[in-house]
Amino acid sequence: MKILIIGGVAGGAGAAARLRRNDEKAEIIMIERGKFISFANCGLPYYIGGVIEKKDDLLLQTPEAFRARFNVDVRTENEALAVDIKNKNVIIKNLISHKTYKESYDILVLSPGAKPIKPPIQGADRENVYTLRNMNDVFTIKDYITEKKPKTAAVIGGGYIGLEMADNLFNAGLSVSIIEAMSHVIGPLDGDMAAEVHNHIRSKGVSLFLASRAVGIDEAGVTLENGNKIKADIVIMSIGVSPETAFLRDSGIALGPRGDIIVNKELKTNTEDVYALGDAVQVTNILTGHPQLVPLASPANKQARIVADVIAGKKVKYTGAQGTAIAKIFDMTVGVTGLSETHLMSNNIQYQKSVTYSASNASYYPGGTSMAVKLLFEPGTGRLLGGQITGKKGVDKRVDVLATAVRHNMTVFDLQELELAYAPPYSSAKDPLNMAGYVAGNIIEGMCKPIYMEELNNITEDSILFDIRTPEEFGNGTIGNAINFELDKLRNNLDNIPRNKELIIFCRIGLRAHIAQQILEQNGFKTRNLIGGYRFYEQIKKDNITFKV
């Protein structure tokens, strides 16, 4: 059997290695347009920032080492130009000799990856304007910084890579600006959860331009659509990626509207003996059943193994993706999994939500930090639809647990039952995910009657904002014209509280408000608990999202 693989980074190299483990006799050829194979794509920004000091550390495998270990004919600097499915061959150009040749196959595996989107911005072809996708890009950017010593940088795009680049350019000593066309950074993150991220970025001295579109680049920097000019000696464009599939357009291999390769659960295309995987393929969202692109490393590596096993005759399938991702943004961590509230709303999917704040470790143990956990879940059943977590310590392990729960159709009540590792340096006896499950469960069961931040815009004279924090906390800031009744003195003041008004109760993060709600409800008052509390409100307001209260 002769297996030809197009693409030699994560997906292609992973498939080649697994194919060899499955079949020692097969002839395996791997074609890669670049000079390098199997490099640490996700680690590229950290080389620019100096966190990864040696460029060789980015290379997981060299072509020579890969050939020796897996007996694969690795051909770097060879580009696939077209696929002839009728005659089962690929037209390839050797980028060193510039000669074109045909290579036949019995089985073809497509792993071409994705390319950076380059919008038609005037000046985008200037010498100091870069994208970051491969090893050549990272070396070029690093050399430019070393040789030209730029002092200012603009990053166009506030997605994962854009923010990681901003972080690392900042670490390299540059003054950094981030320009994002959307109203908030990180598309899969909801705007309310992004508020704390925005405030954290600004606290580092990084300029953040949201709902701002770049329209031009010149020697002075970047010009925005509103006429503002952002000074930049170097510009990084990180607007997103699109499938690298132009060579397949006339092949007969089915492509989606964005050029994404359409595959089934066995990662087979519509064409016999042709498989595809990685950033260029259309996959199924496990929660909605809808097709989507998920250009992330983890799905690509799983798909590589599955393709190789299907070719070997094993009965395996790729069940779909859920979009789990994590990013380091300065000393903050952001993790997401499953569906966002934005997606749920735009697709008319019924949901409920909770927002909780918890400490990363026991409150009495030094060094703890706070994390915000947002859960999105199905009304009634509590089935988890998605989650988002921001904070400094412990976010990574919680988002992984949450991703597991989403993958296996667990509910918020299952989160309550999880027995997670506990010791004071690592968590509390009630883990942040246990706490999130308790609050979400209370909402479903009616023990917590919630009101959300966006609903503050609609409160009427029939409601009173009811701050049950201490007078000292109240004096340092409250919401609108809230009245203050301290929780521990509440029972003795019930006769002084209006009974003809709905009480919108809040405290710092929601725990005291929950206790107050039980006291008041059981004494005949009508209440709602402000989810996320004053801390959540403060972050959103600081990010210039205003409330009419």
PDB file of N, CA and C in Angstrom, residues 386-462:
ATOM      1  N   GLY A 386     -21.925  24.538  28.096  1.00  0.00           N
ATOM      2  CA  GLY A 386     -20.642  25.209  27.920  1.00  0.00           C
ATOM      3  C   GLY A 386     -20.206  25.870  29.204  1.00  0.00           C
ATOM      4  N   GLY A 387     -18.977  26.341  29.195  1.00  0.00           N
ATOM      5  CA  GLY A 387     -18.457  27.019  30.377  1.00  0.00           C
ATOM      6  C   GLY A 387     -17.250  27.865  30.034  1.00  0.00           C
ATOM      7  N   GLN A 388     -17.027  28.886  30.845  1.00  0.00           N
ATOM      8  CA  GLN A 388     -15.907  29.798  30.657  1.00  0.00           C
ATOM      9  C   GLN A 388     -15.323  30.132  32.025  1.00  0.00           C
ATOM     10  N   ILE A 389     -13.996  30.172  32.103  1.00  0.00           N
ATOM     11  CA  ILE A 389     -13.325  30.432  33.371  1.00  0.00           C
ATOM     12  C   ILE A 389     -12.200  31.428  33.141  1.00  0.00           C
ATOM     13  N   THR A 390     -12.121  32.443  33.994  1.00  0.00           N
ATOM     14  CA  THR A 390     -11.000  33.382  33.954  1.00  0.00           C
ATOM     15  C   THR A 390     -10.401  33.489  35.348  1.00  0.00           C
ATOM     16  N   GLY A 391      -9.105  33.674  35.401  1.00  0.00           N
ATOM     17  CA  GLY A 391      -8.436  33.811  36.687  1.00  0.00           C
ATOM     18  C   GLY A 391      -6.938  33.683  36.515  1.00  0.00           C
ATOM     19  N   LYS A 392      -6.230  33.469  37.608  1.00  0.00           N
ATOM     20  CA  LYS A 392      -4.771  33.373  37.546  1.00  0.00           C
ATOM     21  C   LYS A 392      -4.264  31.963  37.852  1.00  0.00           C
ATOM     22  N   LYS A 393      -4.712  31.370  38.949  1.00  0.00           N
ATOM     23  CA  LYS A 393      -4.238  30.043  39.335  1.00  0.00           C
ATOM     24  C   LYS A 393      -5.381  29.039  39.259  1.00  0.00           C
ATOM     25  N   GLY A 394      -5.072  27.837  38.771  1.00  0.00           N
ATOM     26  CA  GLY A 394      -6.025  26.740  38.826  1.00  0.00           C
ATOM     27  C   GLY A 394      -7.088  26.719  37.751  1.00  0.00           C
ATOM     28  N   VAL A 395      -7.038  27.671  36.816  1.00  0.00           N
ATOM     29  CA  VAL A 395      -8.041  27.701  35.747  1.00  0.00           C
ATOM     30  C   VAL A 395      -7.895  26.482  34.851  1.00  0.00           C
ATOM     31  N   ASP A 396      -6.656  26.095  34.562  1.00  0.00           N
ATOM     32  CA  ASP A 396      -6.407  25.016  33.603  1.00  0.00           C
ATOM     33  C   ASP A 396      -7.060  23.710  34.030  1.00  0.00           C
ATOM     34  N   LYS A 397      -6.886  23.331  35.299  1.00  0.00           N
ATOM     35  CA  LYS A 397      -7.449  22.037  35.700  1.00  0.00           C
ATOM     36  C   LYS A 397      -8.970  22.096  35.776  1.00  0.00           C
ATOM     37  N   ARG A 398      -9.536  23.262  36.134  1.00  0.00           N
ATOM     38  CA  ARG A 398     -10.998  23.340  36.196  1.00  0.00           C
ATOM     39  C   ARG A 398     -11.624  23.300  34.807  1.00  0.00           C
ATOM     40  N   VAL A 399     -11.014  23.968  33.836  1.00  0.00           N
ATOM     41  CA  VAL A 399     -11.611  23.951  32.503  1.00  0.00           C
ATOM     42  C   VAL A 399     -11.492  22.558  31.891  1.00  0.00           C
ATOM     43  N   ASP A 400     -10.466  21.808  32.247  1.00  0.00           N
ATOM     44  CA  ASP A 400     -10.344  20.439  31.753  1.00  0.00           C
ATOM     45  C   ASP A 400     -11.424  19.534  32.351  1.00  0.00           C
ATOM     46  N   VAL A 401     -11.700  19.703  33.635  1.00  0.00           N
ATOM     47  CA  VAL A 401     -12.783  18.935  34.251  1.00  0.00           C
ATOM     48  C   VAL A 401     -14.109  19.309  33.612  1.00  0.00           C
ATOM     49  N   LEU A 402     -14.310  20.602  33.390  1.00  0.00           N
ATOM     50  CA  LEU A 402     -15.549  21.071  32.784  1.00  0.00           C
ATOM     51  C   LEU A 402     -15.691  20.555  31.355  1.00  0.00           C
ATOM     52  N   ALA A 403     -14.583  20.523  30.616  1.00  0.00           N
ATOM     53  CA  ALA A 403     -14.614  19.986  29.250  1.00  0.00           C
ATOM     54  C   ALA A 403     -15.007  18.517  29.248  1.00  0.00           C
ATOM     55  N   THR A 404     -14.497  17.767  30.212  1.00  0.00           N
ATOM     56  CA  THR A 404     -14.859  16.350  30.344  1.00  0.00           C
ATOM     57  C   THR A 404     -16.355  16.206  30.631  1.00  0.00           C
ATOM     58  N   ALA A 405     -16.856  17.069  31.510  1.00  0.00           N
ATOM     59  CA  ALA A 405     -18.277  17.015  31.860  1.00  0.00           C
ATOM     60  C   ALA A 405     -19.161  17.337  30.662  1.00  0.00           C
ATOM     61  N   VAL A 406     -18.774  18.338  29.889  1.00  0.00           N
ATOM     62  CA  VAL A 406     -19.539  18.699  28.685  1.00  0.00           C
ATOM     63  C   VAL A 406     -19.505  17.558  27.681  1.00  0.00           C
ATOM     64  N   ARG A 407     -18.345  16.971  27.481  1.00  0.00           N
ATOM     65  CA  ARG A 407     -18.175  15.880  26.507  1.00  0.00           C
ATOM     66  C   ARG A 407     -19.099  14.705  26.831  1.00  0.00           C
ATOM     67  N   HIS A 408     -19.295  14.434  28.101  1.00  0.00           N
ATOM     68  CA  HIS A 408     -20.057  13.245  28.504  1.00  0.00           C
ATOM     69  C   HIS A 408     -21.468  13.577  28.990  1.00  0.00           C
ATOM     70  N   ASN A 409     -21.996  14.716  28.528  1.00  0.00           N
ATOM     71  CA  ASN A 409     -23.399  15.083  28.791  1.00  0.00           C
ATOM     72  C   ASN A 409     -23.742  15.106  30.270  1.00  0.00           C
ATOM     73  N   MET A 410     -22.804  15.552  31.079  1.00  0.00           N
ATOM     74  CA  MET A 410     -23.063  15.644  32.507  1.00  0.00           C
ATOM     75  C   MET A 410     -23.886  16.900  32.811  1.00  0.00           C
ATOM     76  N   THR A 411     -24.438  16.961  33.993  1.00  0.00           N
ATOM     77  CA  THR A 411     -25.289  18.075  34.395  1.00  0.00           C
ATOM     78  C   THR A 411     -24.625  18.885  35.505  1.00  0.00           C
ATOM     79  N   VAL A 412     -25.243  20.013  35.827  1.00  0.00           N
ATOM     80  CA  VAL A 412     -24.734  20.823  36.937  1.00  0.00           C
ATOM     81  C   VAL A 412     -24.843  20.046  38.244  1.00  0.00           C
ATOM     82  N   PHE A 413     -25.783  19.133  38.323  1.00  0.00           N
ATOM     83  CA  PHE A 413     -25.917  18.315  39.531  1.00  0.00           C
ATOM     84  C   PHE A 413     -24.774  17.310  39.633  1.00  0.00           C
ATOM     85  N   ASP A 414     -24.265  16.867  38.481  1.00  0.00           N
ATOM     86  CA  ASP A 414     -23.080  16.011  38.493  1.00  0.00           C
ATOM     87  C   ASP A 414     -21.859  16.779  39.001  1.00  0.00           C
ATOM     88  N   LEU A 415     -21.783  18.072  38.669  1.00  0.00           N
ATOM     89  CA  LEU A 415     -20.665  18.877  39.174  1.00  0.00           C
ATOM     90  C   LEU A 415     -20.688  18.926  40.693  1.00  0.00           C
ATOM     91  N   GLN A 416     -21.875  18.963  41.271  1.00  0.00           N
ATOM     92  CA  GLN A 416     -21.994  18.964  42.726  1.00  0.00           C
ATOM     93  C   GLN A 416     -21.402  17.696  43.337  1.00  0.00           C
ATOM     94  N   GLU A 417     -21.515  16.589  42.612  1.00  0.00           N
ATOM     95  CA  GLU A 417     -21.107  15.285  43.137  1.00  0.00           C
ATOM     96  C   GLU A 417     -19.647  14.943  42.855  1.00  0.00           C
ATOM     97  N   LEU A 418     -18.972  15.721  42.010  1.00  0.00           N
ATOM     98  CA  LEU A 418     -17.593  15.381  41.659  1.00  0.00           C
ATOM     99  C   LEU A 418     -16.704  15.374  42.898  1.00  0.00           C
ATOM    100  N   GLU A 419     -15.945  14.304  43.052  1.00  0.00           N
ATOM    101  CA  GLU A 419     -14.978  14.211  44.144  1.00  0.00           C
ATOM    102  C   GLU A 419     -13.607  14.570  43.583  1.00  0.00           C
ATOM    103  N   LEU A 420     -13.232  15.816  43.743  1.00  0.00           N
ATOM    104  CA  LEU A 420     -12.003  16.330  43.162  1.00  0.00           C
ATOM    105  C   LEU A 420     -10.911  16.434  44.228  1.00  0.00           C
ATOM    106  N   ALA A 421      -9.681  16.354  43.786  1.00  0.00           N
ATOM    107  CA  ALA A 421      -8.547  16.352  44.715  1.00  0.00           C
ATOM    108  C   ALA A 421      -8.523  17.633  45.541  1.00  0.00           C
ATOM    109  N   TYR A 422      -8.335  17.458  46.841  1.00  0.00           N
ATOM    110  CA  TYR A 422      -8.302  18.617  47.736  1.00  0.00           C
ATOM    111  C   TYR A 422      -7.144  18.552  48.707  1.00  0.00           C
ATOM    112  N   ALA A 423      -6.411  19.637  48.761  1.00  0.00           N
ATOM    113  CA  ALA A 423      -5.471  19.946  49.831  1.00  0.00           C
ATOM    114  C   ALA A 423      -5.373  21.471  49.823  1.00  0.00           C
ATOM    115  N   PRO A 424      -5.150  22.103  50.964  1.00  0.00           N
ATOM    116  CA  PRO A 424      -5.202  23.567  51.034  1.00  0.00           C
ATOM    117  C   PRO A 424      -4.391  24.317  49.966  1.00  0.00           C
ATOM    118  N   PRO A 425      -3.212  23.824  49.540  1.00  0.00           N
ATOM    119  CA  PRO A 425      -2.489  24.580  48.512  1.00  0.00           C
ATOM    120  C   PRO A 425      -3.149  24.540  47.131  1.00  0.00           C
ATOM    121  N   TYR A 426      -4.102  23.608  46.915  1.00  0.00           N
ATOM    122  CA  TYR A 426      -4.610  23.380  45.567  1.00  0.00           C
ATOM    123  C   TYR A 426      -6.087  23.718  45.380  1.00  0.00           C
ATOM    124  N   SER A 427      -6.871  23.664  46.436  1.00  0.00           N
ATOM    125  CA  SER A 427      -8.300  23.878  46.283  1.00  0.00           C
ATOM    126  C   SER A 427      -8.926  24.093  47.650  1.00  0.00           C
ATOM    127  N   SER A 428     -10.252  24.198  47.651  1.00  0.00           N
ATOM    128  CA  SER A 428     -11.026  24.175  48.886  1.00  0.00           C
ATOM    129  C   SER A 428     -11.754  22.837  48.948  1.00  0.00           C
ATOM    130  N   ALA A 429     -12.289  22.524  50.112  1.00  0.00           N
ATOM    131  CA  ALA A 429     -13.015  21.263  50.250  1.00  0.00           C
ATOM    132  C   ALA A 429     -14.191  21.228  49.275  1.00  0.00           C
ATOM    133  N   LYS A 430     -14.781  22.396  49.043  1.00  0.00           N
ATOM    134  CA  LYS A 430     -15.765  22.544  47.971  1.00  0.00           C
ATOM    135  C   LYS A 430     -15.056  23.226  46.812  1.00  0.00           C
ATOM    136  N   ASP A 431     -14.705  22.445  45.816  1.00  0.00           N
ATOM    137  CA  ASP A 431     -13.957  22.959  44.670  1.00  0.00           C
ATOM    138  C   ASP A 431     -14.772  24.034  43.945  1.00  0.00           C
ATOM    139  N   PRO A 432     -14.103  24.967  43.251  1.00  0.00           N
ATOM    140  CA  PRO A 432     -14.838  25.966  42.469  1.00  0.00           C
ATOM    141  C   PRO A 432     -15.886  25.381  41.527  1.00  0.00           C
ATOM    142  N   LEU A 433     -15.641  24.180  40.986  1.00  0.00           N
ATOM    143  CA  LEU A 433     -16.651  23.571  40.117  1.00  0.00           C
ATOM    144  C   LEU A 433     -17.798  22.983  40.928  1.00  0.00           C
ATOM    145  N   ASN A 434     -17.524  22.480  42.129  1.00  0.00           N
ATOM    146  CA  ASN A 434     -18.621  22.076  43.016  1.00  0.00           C
ATOM    147  C   ASN A 434     -19.510  23.275  43.311  1.00  0.00           C
ATOM    148  N   MET A 435     -18.878  24.404  43.656  1.00  0.00           N
ATOM    149  CA  MET A 435     -19.627  25.611  43.999  1.00  0.00           C
ATOM    150  C   MET A 435     -20.449  26.099  42.814  1.00  0.00           C
ATOM    151  N   ALA A 436     -19.860  26.073  41.621  1.00  0.00           N
ATOM    152  CA  ALA A 436     -20.602  26.478  40.430  1.00  0.00           C
ATOM    153  C   ALA A 436     -21.808  25.575  40.217  1.00  0.00           C
ATOM    154  N   GLY A 437     -21.620  24.277  40.461  1.00  0.00           N
ATOM    155  CA  GLY A 437     -22.727  23.327  40.336  1.00  0.00           C
ATOM    156  C   GLY A 437     -23.824  23.580  41.351  1.00  0.00           C
ATOM    157  N   TYR A 438     -23.440  23.940  42.593  1.00  0.00           N
ATOM    158  CA  TYR A 438     -24.446  24.233  43.621  1.00  0.00           C
ATOM    159  C   TYR A 438     -25.302  25.437  43.225  1.00  0.00           C
ATOM    160  N   VAL A 439     -24.645  26.509  42.777  1.00  0.00           N
ATOM    161  CA  VAL A 439     -25.383  27.721  42.414  1.00  0.00           C
ATOM    162  C   VAL A 439     -26.291  27.450  41.220  1.00  0.00           C
ATOM    163  N   ALA A 440     -25.755  26.769  40.193  1.00  0.00           N
ATOM    164  CA  ALA A 440     -26.575  26.452  39.024  1.00  0.00           C
ATOM    165  C   ALA A 440     -27.756  25.567  39.407  1.00  0.00           C
ATOM    166  N   GLY A 441     -27.510  24.582  40.286  1.00  0.00           N
ATOM    167  CA  GLY A 441     -28.589  23.713  40.744  1.00  0.00           C
ATOM    168  C   GLY A 441     -29.657  24.488  41.502  1.00  0.00           C
ATOM    169  N   ASN A 442     -29.240  25.449  42.326  1.00  0.00           N
ATOM    170  CA  ASN A 442     -30.197  26.285  43.049  1.00  0.00           C
ATOM    171  C   ASN A 442     -31.067  27.105  42.093  1.00  0.00           C
ATOM    172  N   ILE A 443     -30.465  27.558  40.988  1.00  0.00           N
ATOM    173  CA  ILE A 443     -31.236  28.316  39.995  1.00  0.00           C
ATOM    174  C   ILE A 443     -32.301  27.424  39.360  1.00  0.00           C
ATOM    175  N   ILE A 444     -31.905  26.212  38.967  1.00  0.00           N
ATOM    176  CA  ILE A 444     -32.849  25.287  38.340  1.00  0.00           C
ATOM    177  C   ILE A 444     -33.981  24.924  39.293  1.00  0.00           C
ATOM    178  N   GLU A 445     -33.644  24.681  40.541  1.00  0.00           N
ATOM    179  CA  GLU A 445     -34.634  24.224  41.514  1.00  0.00           C
ATOM    180  C   GLU A 445     -35.443  25.362  42.134  1.00  0.00           C
ATOM    181  N   GLY A 446     -35.087  26.608  41.786  1.00  0.00           N
ATOM    182  CA  GLY A 446     -35.855  27.741  42.284  1.00  0.00           C
ATOM    183  C   GLY A 446     -35.432  28.259  43.635  1.00  0.00           C
ATOM    184  N   MET A 447     -34.422  27.672  44.227  1.00  0.00           N
ATOM    185  CA  MET A 447     -33.948  28.165  45.525  1.00  0.00           C
ATOM    186  C   MET A 447     -33.224  29.494  45.367  1.00  0.00           C
ATOM    187  N   CYS A 448     -32.603  29.678  44.218  1.00  0.00           N
ATOM    188  CA  CYS A 448     -32.010  30.966  43.859  1.00  0.00           C
ATOM    189  C   CYS A 448     -32.851  31.571  42.748  1.00  0.00           C
ATOM    190  N   LYS A 449     -33.415  32.731  43.009  1.00  0.00           N
ATOM    191  CA  LYS A 449     -34.185  33.456  41.987  1.00  0.00           C
ATOM    192  C   LYS A 449     -33.269  34.537  41.432  1.00  0.00           C
ATOM    193  N   PRO A 450     -32.751  34.343  40.223  1.00  0.00           N
ATOM    194  CA  PRO A 450     -31.665  35.196  39.750  1.00  0.00           C
ATOM    195  C   PRO A 450     -32.141  36.448  39.001  1.00  0.00           C
ATOM    196  N   ILE A 451     -31.274  37.433  38.985  1.00  0.00           N
ATOM    197  CA  ILE A 451     -31.358  38.532  38.041  1.00  0.00           C
ATOM    198  C   ILE A 451     -29.938  38.711  37.504  1.00  0.00           C
ATOM    199  N   TYR A 452     -29.820  39.027  36.221  1.00  0.00           N
ATOM    200  CA  TYR A 452     -28.504  39.097  35.577  1.00  0.00           C
ATOM    201  C   TYR A 452     -28.141  40.544  35.259  1.00  0.00           C
ATOM    202  N   MET A 453     -26.860  40.768  35.041  1.00  0.00           N
ATOM    203  CA  MET A 453     -26.348  42.122  34.850  1.00  0.00           C
ATOM    204  C   MET A 453     -27.100  42.889  33.763  1.00  0.00           C
ATOM    205  N   GLU A 454     -27.370  42.234  32.651  1.00  0.00           N
ATOM    206  CA  GLU A 454     -28.030  42.929  31.545  1.00  0.00           C
ATOM    207  C   GLU A 454     -29.462  43.323  31.889  1.00  0.00           C
ATOM    208  N   GLU A 455     -30.042  42.653  32.891  1.00  0.00           N
ATOM    209  CA  GLU A 455     -31.409  42.976  33.286  1.00  0.00           C
ATOM    210  C   GLU A 455     -31.482  44.224  34.162  1.00  0.00           C
ATOM    211  N   LEU A 456     -30.344  44.692  34.664  1.00  0.00           N
ATOM    212  CA  LEU A 456     -30.345  45.911  35.461  1.00  0.00           C
ATOM    213  C   LEU A 456     -30.834  47.108  34.650  1.00  0.00           C
ATOM    214  N   ASN A 457     -30.678  47.019  33.331  1.00  0.00           N
ATOM    215  CA  ASN A 457     -31.160  48.095  32.471  1.00  0.00           C
ATOM    216  C   ASN A 457     -32.674  48.235  32.509  1.00  0.00           C
ATOM    217  N   ASN A 458     -33.354  47.166  32.936  1.00  0.00           N
ATOM    218  CA  ASN A 458     -34.815  47.143  32.806  1.00  0.00           C
ATOM    219  C   ASN A 458     -35.551  47.180  34.137  1.00  0.00           C
ATOM    220  N   ILE A 459     -34.851  47.373  35.232  1.00  0.00           N
ATOM    221  CA  ILE A 459     -35.557  47.388  36.511  1.00  0.00           C
ATOM    222  C   ILE A 459     -36.410  48.652  36.617  1.00  0.00           C
ATOM    223  N   THR A 460     -37.533  48.541  37.293  1.00  0.00           N
ATOM    224  CA  THR A 460     -38.508  49.635  37.385  1.00  0.00           C
ATOM    225  C   THR A 460     -38.583  50.160  38.819  1.00  0.00           C
ATOM    226  N   GLU A 461     -39.504  51.111  39.039  1.00  0.00           N
ATOM    227  CA  GLU A 461     -39.693  51.670  40.365  1.00  0.00           C
ATOM    228  C   GLU A 461     -40.279  50.659  41.344  1.00  0.00           C
ATOM    229  N   ASP A 462     -40.713  49.526  40.803  1.00  0.00           N
ATOM    230  CA  ASP A 462     -41.248  48.470  41.672  1.00  0.00           C
ATOM    231  C   ASP A 462     -40.154  47.628  42.316  1.00  0.00           C
TER     232      ASP A 462
END
